[in-house]
Amino acid sequence: MLPALRRALSEMSIRMKTSRDVSDLAIFGNSPAFAEKLYVGRPNVGDTTKVLERIKEALDNRWLTNHGPLVQELERRIAKLLGVKHCIAMCNGTVALEILIRALELSGEVIIPSFTFVATAHALQWQEITPVFCDINPETHSIDPRRIEELITPRTSGIIGVHLWGRGCDVEQLSEIARNNSLKLIFDAAHAFACSHGGKMIGGFGEAEVFSFHATKCFNTFEGGAVVTNNDELAAKIRLMNNFGFAGYDNVIYIGTNGKMSEISAAMGLTGLDGLNDFISVNRRNYERYRSEFEGLPGVRLFPHDQAEEGNYHYVIAEIDEELVGVTRDLMMEILWAENVIARRYFYPGCHRMEPYRSLFPTAGGLLPKTEELTKRVLVLPTGTAVNEIQIAAICEIIRLVLCNAKEVTARLNSRHLSTPLTAAEPITSYARTGQ
Ligand code: T4K
């Protein structure tokens, strides 16, 4: 470990072990680098006093849910921030997707990427609509518009683009395909709160867009989500459906469900909005730190956030190419977990390999070669307000140590796992950082 880093660690009293050679790694039986686990998706909490004040306000008002004043305020502020006419806050992103899909009367088949959180697919299948999985562009990790038209059948009613990792998918191409084929286009923007595409805030594209405000997101309401749209009629219908179809006391005019957000969630959300710029600047600082640590590390690609756009920088995604580095992504994850770095392999193994889709479409993988490859490479690393730059430097040191000694690490672990040998390609010669 760098002397400066070691000094900084002792000054900050962070309990971290330093690994200088492979034998120090926790996977070989040593104590982990971090005394406490570092997670992906640790919630951004913001000003706790303010959250509690707002919750007290709700309790004092005795107005706890059913489109109360805090939810209304949250909806107004989100609509303003995103430059959209309507925001309908909901209990989570999955229910928001389900209600939107139902409100648009999607049916038959809907084309979606397989490389997404399983909720995108489940929101369709739950309503007996078949998700048809489309391959992705490995550069952007988003649905590849060039692969869509071959999947359109007379049963296709729509397309769901997913702005994965907060980066806008190819909205223009998708819009053109939807227009030419009379399909409804919506976006799963679960990752993309406060992000822009082509200089315009995500939220205003397609028929409507859906956000998740789950605890693990950049901006959270404990559990929560929203549909945002500029379509007045659609917004009115969704509002009804979100509250059992009630259009006033005793007057149900439509089939609906219960997707309402509570006042406690809105209290968290309003406080999160107050702190949003701070969350994003920490995320951005962390991302830049990872970027500089990974510079000159061949075989590892850090998924690029487009600096020309507004971004929330909420996910730090490393792609570990086994062919180039001689270590599998899974082995790297195992090593990091042993060090208490709980990196995640989102969205492994791809929706098409999860149930019920795996049984329904056992050959889907043949049409998804890029998805299949990417799900073996992606490793999402801890960031957010719970992670600091010193910790990031130490995580990167571990990764570098493993990559510098890929052959030795793999051989030692292969002898440990004799029953399931790990494969090792010839590693690139040097991962040492310049100046080390
Ligand atoms: N579309 C997309 C593209 C999505 O990514 C999602 C959700 C949705 C739709 C659906 O939106 P919601 O219905 O969820 O609003 C997590 C989240 O539960 C999920 O919301 C999110 N995407 C997905 C990407 O990540 P898991 O299965 O990874 O959750 P879990 O329990 O493993 O937690 C993730 C990490 O966060 C852990 O490392 C621990 C940490 N954590 C979690 C919670 C809840 C904390 O430190 N504190 C906490 O309170 O799905």
Coordinates of C-alpha atoms and ligand atoms in Angstrom, one line a residue:
M1 CA 0.0 0.0 0.0
L2 CA 1.2 3.5 -0.8
P3 CA 2.9 5.2 2.2
A4 CA 0.7 8.3 1.8
L5 CA -2.4 6.2 1.8
R6 CA -1.3 4.3 4.9
R7 CA -0.6 7.6 6.7
A8 CA -4.0 9.0 5.7
L9 CA -5.7 5.9 7.0
S10 CA -4.0 6.0 10.3
E11 CA -4.8 9.8 10.5
M12 CA -8.5 9.0 9.8
S13 CA -8.5 6.1 12.2
I14 CA -10.2 3.9 9.5
R15 CA -9.8 0.3 10.4
M16 CA -8.3 -1.1 7.3
K17 CA -5.7 -3.8 6.8
T18 CA -3.1 -3.1 4.1
S19 CA -2.3 -5.8 1.6
R20 CA 1.2 -5.7 0.1
D21 CA 1.3 -9.1 -1.5
V22 CA -1.0 -11.8 -2.5
S23 CA -0.5 -13.8 0.7
D24 CA -2.1 -10.9 2.6
L25 CA -5.4 -11.3 0.8
A26 CA -8.3 -12.3 3.1
I27 CA -9.3 -15.0 0.7
F28 CA -6.2 -16.9 1.8
G29 CA -7.3 -16.8 5.4
N30 CA -6.2 -13.3 6.6
S31 CA -8.3 -10.7 8.2
P32 CA -10.3 -8.6 5.8
A33 CA -9.1 -5.2 4.6
F34 CA -12.2 -3.5 6.0
A35 CA -13.5 -4.1 9.5
E36 CA -17.0 -3.2 8.3
K37 CA -18.7 -4.3 5.1
L38 CA -18.8 -1.8 2.3
Y39 CA -22.0 -2.2 0.3
V40 CA -23.3 -1.1 -3.1
G41 CA -26.5 0.8 -2.6
R42 CA -26.0 2.1 1.0
P43 CA -28.8 4.7 1.3
N44 CA -28.2 8.4 1.1
V45 CA -29.9 9.7 4.2
G46 CA -29.5 13.5 4.1
D47 CA -30.5 15.7 7.0
T48 CA -31.9 13.3 9.6
T49 CA -33.3 16.1 11.8
K50 CA -35.2 17.5 8.8
V51 CA -36.6 14.1 7.9
L52 CA -37.8 13.6 11.5
E53 CA -39.3 17.1 11.6
R54 CA -41.3 16.4 8.5
I55 CA -42.4 13.0 9.8
K56 CA -43.6 14.8 13.0
E57 CA -45.5 17.2 10.9
A58 CA -47.3 14.3 9.2
L59 CA -48.0 12.7 12.6
D60 CA -49.3 16.0 14.1
N61 CA -51.5 16.6 11.0
R62 CA -52.8 13.0 11.4
W63 CA -52.5 12.8 7.6
L64 CA -50.4 9.7 6.9
T65 CA -51.2 8.7 3.3
N66 CA -53.7 9.0 0.5
H67 CA -52.1 11.9 -1.4
G68 CA -51.3 13.9 1.6
P69 CA -49.7 17.4 1.6
L70 CA -46.1 16.0 1.7
V71 CA -46.7 13.7 -1.3
Q72 CA -48.3 16.6 -3.1
E73 CA -45.3 18.8 -2.4
L74 CA -42.9 16.1 -3.5
E75 CA -44.8 15.6 -6.8
R76 CA -44.7 19.3 -7.5
R77 CA -41.0 19.6 -6.8
I78 CA -40.1 16.5 -8.9
A79 CA -42.2 17.7 -11.8
K80 CA -40.5 21.1 -11.7
L81 CA -37.0 19.6 -11.4
L82 CA -37.6 17.3 -14.4
G83 CA -39.6 19.9 -16.5
V84 CA -42.6 17.6 -16.9
K85 CA -46.3 18.4 -16.4
H86 CA -47.2 15.4 -14.2
C87 CA -45.5 13.4 -11.5
I88 CA -47.6 10.7 -9.8
A89 CA -45.7 9.4 -6.7
M90 CA -46.1 5.7 -5.9
C91 CA -45.2 3.0 -3.4
N92 CA -42.3 1.7 -5.5
G93 CA -40.9 1.6 -9.0
T94 CA -42.3 -1.9 -9.8
V95 CA -45.9 -0.9 -9.1
A96 CA -45.4 2.3 -11.0
L97 CA -44.3 0.2 -14.1
E98 CA -47.2 -2.1 -13.6
I99 CA -49.7 0.7 -13.4
L100 CA -48.3 2.5 -16.4
I101 CA -48.3 -0.7 -18.5
R102 CA -51.9 -1.2 -17.6
A103 CA -52.9 2.4 -18.2
L104 CA -51.4 2.3 -21.7
E105 CA -53.3 -1.0 -22.4
L106 CA -50.1 -2.8 -23.5
S107 CA -50.8 -6.4 -24.4
G108 CA -49.4 -9.4 -26.2
E109 CA -45.6 -8.8 -26.4
V110 CA -43.5 -6.0 -25.3
I111 CA -39.8 -5.7 -26.2
I112 CA -37.3 -5.0 -23.4
P113 CA -33.7 -5.6 -22.7
S114 CA -32.8 -8.7 -20.8
F115 CA -29.9 -6.8 -19.2
T116 CA -32.0 -5.0 -16.5
F117 CA -33.3 -5.6 -13.0
V118 CA -35.9 -8.3 -13.2
A119 CA -38.7 -5.9 -12.2
T120 CA -38.8 -4.6 -15.8
A121 CA -39.7 -8.1 -17.0
H122 CA -41.9 -9.0 -14.1
A123 CA -44.1 -5.9 -14.4
L124 CA -45.1 -7.3 -17.8
Q125 CA -45.3 -11.0 -17.0
W126 CA -47.3 -10.2 -13.9
Q127 CA -50.0 -9.0 -16.2
E128 CA -49.7 -11.9 -18.6
I129 CA -47.8 -9.8 -21.2
T130 CA -44.8 -11.5 -22.7
P131 CA -41.5 -9.7 -22.3
V132 CA -39.5 -10.3 -25.5
F133 CA -35.8 -9.9 -24.7
C134 CA -33.7 -7.8 -27.0
D135 CA -29.9 -7.7 -27.0
I136 CA -27.9 -4.7 -25.9
N137 CA -25.2 -2.5 -27.2
P138 CA -22.1 -3.5 -25.2
E139 CA -20.8 0.1 -25.3
T140 CA -23.8 1.6 -23.6
H141 CA -25.2 -1.5 -21.9
S142 CA -28.7 -0.4 -23.2
I143 CA -31.1 -2.0 -25.6
D144 CA -29.7 -2.1 -29.1
P145 CA -32.2 -0.4 -31.5
R146 CA -30.7 -2.3 -34.4
R147 CA -32.0 -5.6 -32.9
I148 CA -35.5 -4.5 -32.3
E149 CA -37.3 -4.7 -35.6
E150 CA -36.5 -8.4 -36.1
L151 CA -38.4 -9.0 -32.8
I152 CA -41.6 -7.2 -33.8
T153 CA -44.6 -9.5 -34.5
P154 CA -48.3 -8.8 -34.9
R155 CA -48.6 -9.3 -31.1
T156 CA -46.1 -6.6 -30.2
S157 CA -47.7 -3.6 -28.5
G158 CA -44.8 -1.7 -27.0
I159 CA -41.1 -1.1 -26.2
I160 CA -39.6 -0.4 -22.8
G161 CA -36.2 1.3 -23.0
V162 CA -34.2 1.2 -19.7
H163 CA -31.8 4.1 -19.0
L164 CA -29.4 1.8 -17.3
W165 CA -26.9 3.2 -14.8
G166 CA -28.5 6.6 -15.3
R167 CA -27.3 6.9 -18.9
G168 CA -30.0 7.7 -21.4
C169 CA -30.7 4.9 -23.9
D170 CA -31.0 5.6 -27.6
V171 CA -34.2 7.5 -27.2
E172 CA -34.2 8.9 -30.8
Q173 CA -33.9 5.5 -32.5
L174 CA -36.4 3.9 -30.2
S175 CA -38.9 6.7 -30.9
E176 CA -38.5 6.3 -34.6
I177 CA -39.0 2.5 -34.4
A178 CA -42.0 3.0 -32.2
R179 CA -43.5 5.6 -34.5
N180 CA -42.9 3.5 -37.7
N181 CA -44.5 0.4 -36.1
S182 CA -47.3 2.1 -34.1
L183 CA -45.9 0.9 -30.8
K184 CA -46.1 2.6 -27.4
L185 CA -42.7 3.6 -26.1
I186 CA -42.1 4.0 -22.4
F187 CA -38.9 4.2 -20.3
D188 CA -37.8 2.5 -17.1
A189 CA -35.8 5.3 -15.7
A190 CA -35.3 3.6 -12.3
H191 CA -31.6 4.6 -12.3
A192 CA -31.9 7.9 -14.0
F193 CA -33.3 10.4 -11.5
A194 CA -31.7 13.8 -12.1
C195 CA -30.0 12.7 -15.3
S196 CA -30.3 14.2 -18.8
H197 CA -30.2 12.9 -22.3
G198 CA -29.4 15.2 -25.2
G199 CA -29.5 18.1 -22.7
K200 CA -33.1 17.4 -21.7
M201 CA -34.0 15.9 -18.3
I202 CA -35.0 12.3 -18.4
G203 CA -38.6 12.1 -17.5
G204 CA -40.1 13.8 -20.6
F205 CA -39.4 11.0 -23.1
G206 CA -41.8 8.5 -24.7
E207 CA -45.4 8.2 -23.4
A208 CA -44.2 8.3 -19.8
E209 CA -41.2 7.4 -17.7
V210 CA -40.9 5.5 -14.4
F211 CA -38.5 6.2 -11.6
S212 CA -37.6 4.1 -8.5
F213 CA -37.0 5.8 -5.2
H214 CA -35.9 2.6 -3.5
A215 CA -33.5 3.0 -0.5
T216 CA -30.6 1.9 -2.7
K217 CA -31.2 4.7 -5.3
C218 CA -29.4 8.0 -5.4
F219 CA -32.6 9.7 -4.3
N220 CA -34.8 7.6 -2.1
T221 CA -38.1 7.6 -0.2
F222 CA -37.3 4.4 1.7
E223 CA -39.5 2.5 -0.9
G224 CA -41.1 4.6 -3.6
G225 CA -41.3 5.4 -7.3
A226 CA -43.2 7.6 -9.7
V227 CA -44.6 7.8 -13.2
V228 CA -43.9 11.1 -14.9
T229 CA -45.5 12.3 -18.1
N230 CA -46.6 15.3 -20.2
N231 CA -49.8 13.5 -21.3
D232 CA -52.8 15.0 -19.3
E233 CA -55.2 12.1 -20.1
L234 CA -52.7 9.4 -19.2
A235 CA -51.8 11.2 -16.0
A236 CA -55.4 11.4 -14.9
K237 CA -56.0 7.7 -15.7
I238 CA -52.9 6.7 -13.7
R239 CA -54.0 8.8 -10.7
L240 CA -57.3 6.9 -10.7
M241 CA -55.6 3.5 -11.0
N242 CA -53.2 4.4 -8.3
N243 CA -56.1 4.7 -5.8
F244 CA -58.4 1.9 -6.6
G245 CA -60.1 3.9 -9.4
F246 CA -61.7 6.3 -6.9
A247 CA -62.8 9.7 -8.4
G248 CA -64.1 11.1 -5.1
Y249 CA -65.9 9.5 -2.1
D250 CA -67.8 6.4 -3.1
N251 CA -67.3 6.9 -6.8
V252 CA -65.1 4.2 -8.4
I253 CA -64.9 4.8 -12.2
Y254 CA -62.1 2.5 -13.2
I255 CA -60.3 -0.7 -12.2
G256 CA -57.4 0.2 -9.9
T257 CA -55.0 -0.9 -7.3
N258 CA -53.2 0.6 -4.3
G259 CA -49.9 2.2 -5.4
K260 CA -49.9 5.2 -3.1
M261 CA -46.9 6.7 -1.5
S262 CA -47.1 7.4 2.2
E263 CA -46.4 10.7 3.9
I264 CA -43.4 9.2 5.7
S265 CA -41.8 8.3 2.3
A266 CA -42.6 11.8 1.0
A267 CA -40.9 13.3 4.2
M268 CA -37.8 11.3 3.3
G269 CA -38.1 12.3 -0.4
L270 CA -38.5 16.0 0.3
T271 CA -35.4 16.0 2.5
G272 CA -33.6 13.9 -0.1
L273 CA -34.4 16.6 -2.7
D274 CA -32.9 19.2 -0.5
G275 CA -29.7 17.2 -0.3
L276 CA -29.7 15.9 -3.9
N277 CA -26.9 18.1 -5.2
D278 CA -24.7 17.0 -2.3
F279 CA -25.4 13.3 -2.9
I280 CA -24.5 13.8 -6.6
S281 CA -21.3 15.6 -5.9
V282 CA -20.1 12.9 -3.6
N283 CA -21.0 10.3 -6.2
R284 CA -19.2 12.3 -8.9
R285 CA -16.1 12.7 -6.7
N286 CA -16.1 8.9 -6.0
Y287 CA -16.5 8.1 -9.6
E288 CA -13.6 10.4 -10.6
R289 CA -11.5 8.7 -7.9
Y290 CA -12.3 5.3 -9.3
R291 CA -11.5 6.6 -12.8
S292 CA -8.1 7.9 -11.8
E293 CA -7.3 4.7 -9.9
F294 CA -8.3 2.6 -12.9
E295 CA -6.4 4.7 -15.4
G296 CA -3.8 2.6 -17.2
L297 CA -5.3 -0.7 -15.9
P298 CA -5.7 -2.6 -19.2
G299 CA -8.5 -5.2 -19.3
V300 CA -10.7 -3.3 -16.9
R301 CA -13.2 -0.8 -18.3
L302 CA -14.9 1.7 -16.1
F303 CA -18.4 2.3 -17.6
P304 CA -18.2 5.9 -18.7
H305 CA -20.7 8.5 -17.5
D306 CA -21.3 11.1 -20.2
Q307 CA -19.7 14.3 -18.7
A308 CA -21.7 16.4 -21.1
E309 CA -25.0 15.4 -19.6
E310 CA -26.5 15.9 -16.1
G311 CA -25.8 12.6 -14.3
N312 CA -26.3 11.2 -10.8
Y313 CA -23.1 9.1 -11.0
H314 CA -24.8 6.6 -8.7
Y315 CA -23.3 3.4 -10.1
V316 CA -19.6 2.6 -10.5
I317 CA -19.4 -0.3 -13.0
A318 CA -16.2 -2.1 -13.7
E319 CA -16.0 -4.6 -16.6
I320 CA -13.5 -7.3 -15.9
D321 CA -12.5 -9.0 -19.1
E322 CA -11.2 -12.5 -18.2
E323 CA -9.5 -13.0 -21.6
L324 CA -7.4 -9.9 -21.0
V325 CA -6.7 -10.0 -17.3
G326 CA -6.6 -13.7 -16.5
V327 CA -9.1 -13.5 -13.6
T328 CA -12.8 -14.1 -13.9
R329 CA -15.2 -11.4 -12.7
D330 CA -16.6 -14.0 -10.3
L331 CA -13.2 -14.7 -8.8
M332 CA -12.6 -10.9 -8.4
M333 CA -16.0 -10.6 -6.6
E334 CA -15.1 -13.5 -4.3
I335 CA -11.8 -11.9 -3.4
L336 CA -13.5 -8.5 -2.7
W337 CA -16.2 -10.1 -0.6
A338 CA -13.6 -11.8 1.5
E339 CA -12.2 -8.2 2.1
N340 CA -15.7 -7.0 3.1
V341 CA -16.2 -5.2 -0.2
I342 CA -19.6 -6.4 -1.2
A343 CA -19.4 -5.7 -4.9
R344 CA -22.4 -6.8 -7.0
R345 CA -22.7 -8.5 -10.4
Y346 CA -25.8 -6.6 -11.5
F347 CA -27.7 -7.9 -13.6
Y348 CA -26.4 -11.4 -13.6
P349 CA -27.4 -13.8 -15.1
G350 CA -29.8 -11.6 -17.2
C351 CA -33.6 -11.8 -16.9
H352 CA -33.8 -14.5 -19.6
R353 CA -31.9 -16.8 -17.3
M354 CA -34.2 -16.1 -14.3
E355 CA -37.6 -17.8 -13.7
P356 CA -40.1 -17.9 -15.2
Y357 CA -38.3 -16.7 -18.3
R358 CA -35.6 -19.4 -18.3
S359 CA -38.3 -22.1 -18.5
L360 CA -40.6 -20.2 -20.9
F361 CA -37.8 -19.3 -23.3
P362 CA -34.9 -21.8 -22.8
T363 CA -33.2 -20.8 -26.0
A364 CA -33.4 -17.0 -25.6
G365 CA -29.7 -16.8 -24.8
G366 CA -28.9 -17.6 -28.5
L367 CA -30.4 -14.3 -29.5
L368 CA -28.6 -12.3 -26.8
P369 CA -24.9 -12.9 -27.3
K370 CA -23.9 -9.4 -26.1
T371 CA -26.0 -9.7 -23.0
E372 CA -24.6 -13.1 -22.2
E373 CA -21.0 -11.7 -22.5
L374 CA -21.7 -8.6 -20.5
T375 CA -23.3 -10.5 -17.6
K376 CA -20.0 -12.3 -17.1
R377 CA -18.0 -9.1 -17.0
V378 CA -19.9 -6.5 -14.9
L379 CA -19.0 -5.8 -11.3
V380 CA -20.7 -2.9 -9.5
L381 CA -18.5 -1.3 -6.9
P382 CA -19.4 0.5 -3.6
T383 CA -20.0 4.3 -3.8
G384 CA -22.4 6.9 -2.4
T385 CA -22.2 9.0 0.7
A386 CA -21.3 6.0 2.8
V387 CA -18.0 5.5 1.0
N388 CA -15.0 7.8 1.0
E389 CA -12.0 8.3 -1.3
I390 CA -9.6 6.6 1.0
Q391 CA -11.7 3.5 1.0
I392 CA -12.0 3.7 -2.8
A393 CA -8.2 3.9 -3.1
A394 CA -7.9 0.8 -0.9
I395 CA -10.5 -1.1 -2.9
C396 CA -8.6 -0.3 -6.1
E397 CA -5.3 -1.4 -4.5
I398 CA -6.8 -4.8 -3.9
I399 CA -8.1 -5.0 -7.4
R400 CA -4.6 -4.0 -8.8
L401 CA -2.8 -6.4 -6.5
V402 CA -5.0 -9.3 -7.8
L403 CA -4.6 -8.2 -11.5
C404 CA -0.8 -7.8 -11.1
N405 CA -0.7 -11.4 -9.7
A406 CA -3.5 -12.9 -11.7
K407 CA -1.7 -16.2 -12.5
E408 CA -0.6 -16.8 -8.9
V409 CA -3.9 -15.9 -7.4
T410 CA -5.9 -18.1 -9.8
A411 CA -3.5 -21.0 -9.4
R412 CA -3.6 -20.9 -5.6
L413 CA -7.4 -20.7 -5.6
N414 CA -7.7 -23.5 -8.2
S415 CA -5.8 -25.7 -5.9
R416 CA -8.2 -24.7 -3.1
H417 CA -11.2 -25.4 -5.3
L418 CA -10.0 -28.6 -6.9
S419 CA -13.6 -29.7 -7.6
T420 CA -14.4 -26.5 -9.5
P421 CA -11.3 -25.4 -11.3
L422 CA -11.1 -21.7 -12.2
T423 CA -10.0 -20.8 -15.7
A424 CA -7.1 -18.4 -16.2
A425 CA -6.1 -16.7 -19.4
E426 CA -2.5 -15.3 -19.8
P427 CA -2.6 -12.0 -17.9
I428 CA -1.4 -8.7 -19.2
T429 CA 2.2 -8.1 -18.0
S430 CA 1.8 -5.1 -15.8
Y431 CA -0.9 -3.3 -13.8
A432 CA 1.4 -1.2 -11.7
R433 CA 0.4 2.4 -11.5
T434 CA 2.8 4.9 -12.8
G435 CA 4.8 6.5 -10.0
Q436 CA 4.3 3.5 -7.7
Ligands
T4K1 N1 -36.2 -1.2 -12.9 C1 -34.8 -1.1 -12.7 C2 -33.9 -1.0 -13.8 C3 -34.4 -1.3 -11.4 O1 -33.0 -1.3 -11.1 C4 -35.3 -1.4 -10.3 C5 -34.8 -1.6 -8.9 C6 -36.7 -1.4 -10.6 C7 -37.1 -1.3 -12.0 C8 -37.7 -1.6 -9.6 O2 -37.8 -0.5 -8.7 P1 -38.3 -0.8 -7.1 O3 -39.6 -1.5 -7.2 O4 -37.3 -1.5 -6.4 O5 -38.5 0.6 -6.6 C9 -31.9 -3.6 -5.3 C10 -33.1 -2.8 -5.1 O6 -34.0 -3.5 -4.2 C11 -33.9 -2.5 -6.3 O7 -34.7 -1.4 -6.0 C12 -32.9 -2.0 -7.5 N2 -33.6 -1.8 -8.7 C13 -31.8 -3.0 -7.7 C14 -30.9 -2.5 -8.7 O8 -31.1 -3.2 -6.4 P2 -31.2 -6.0 -4.7 O9 -31.8 -7.3 -4.9 O10 -29.8 -5.8 -5.1 O11 -31.3 -5.5 -3.1 P3 -30.4 -5.9 -1.9 O12 -31.4 -6.2 -0.8 O13 -29.4 -6.9 -2.2 O14 -29.8 -4.5 -1.5 C15 -28.8 -3.9 -2.4 C16 -27.6 -3.4 -1.5 O15 -28.0 -2.3 -0.8 C17 -27.1 -4.4 -0.6 O16 -25.7 -4.4 -0.9 C18 -27.3 -3.8 0.8 C19 -27.6 -2.4 0.6 N3 -28.7 -1.8 1.4 C20 -30.0 -2.1 1.0 C21 -31.0 -1.6 1.7 C22 -32.4 -1.9 1.4 C23 -28.4 -1.0 2.5 O17 -27.3 -0.8 2.8 N4 -29.5 -0.5 3.2 C24 -30.8 -0.7 2.9 O18 -31.7 -0.2 3.5 O19 -32.1 -5.0 -5.4

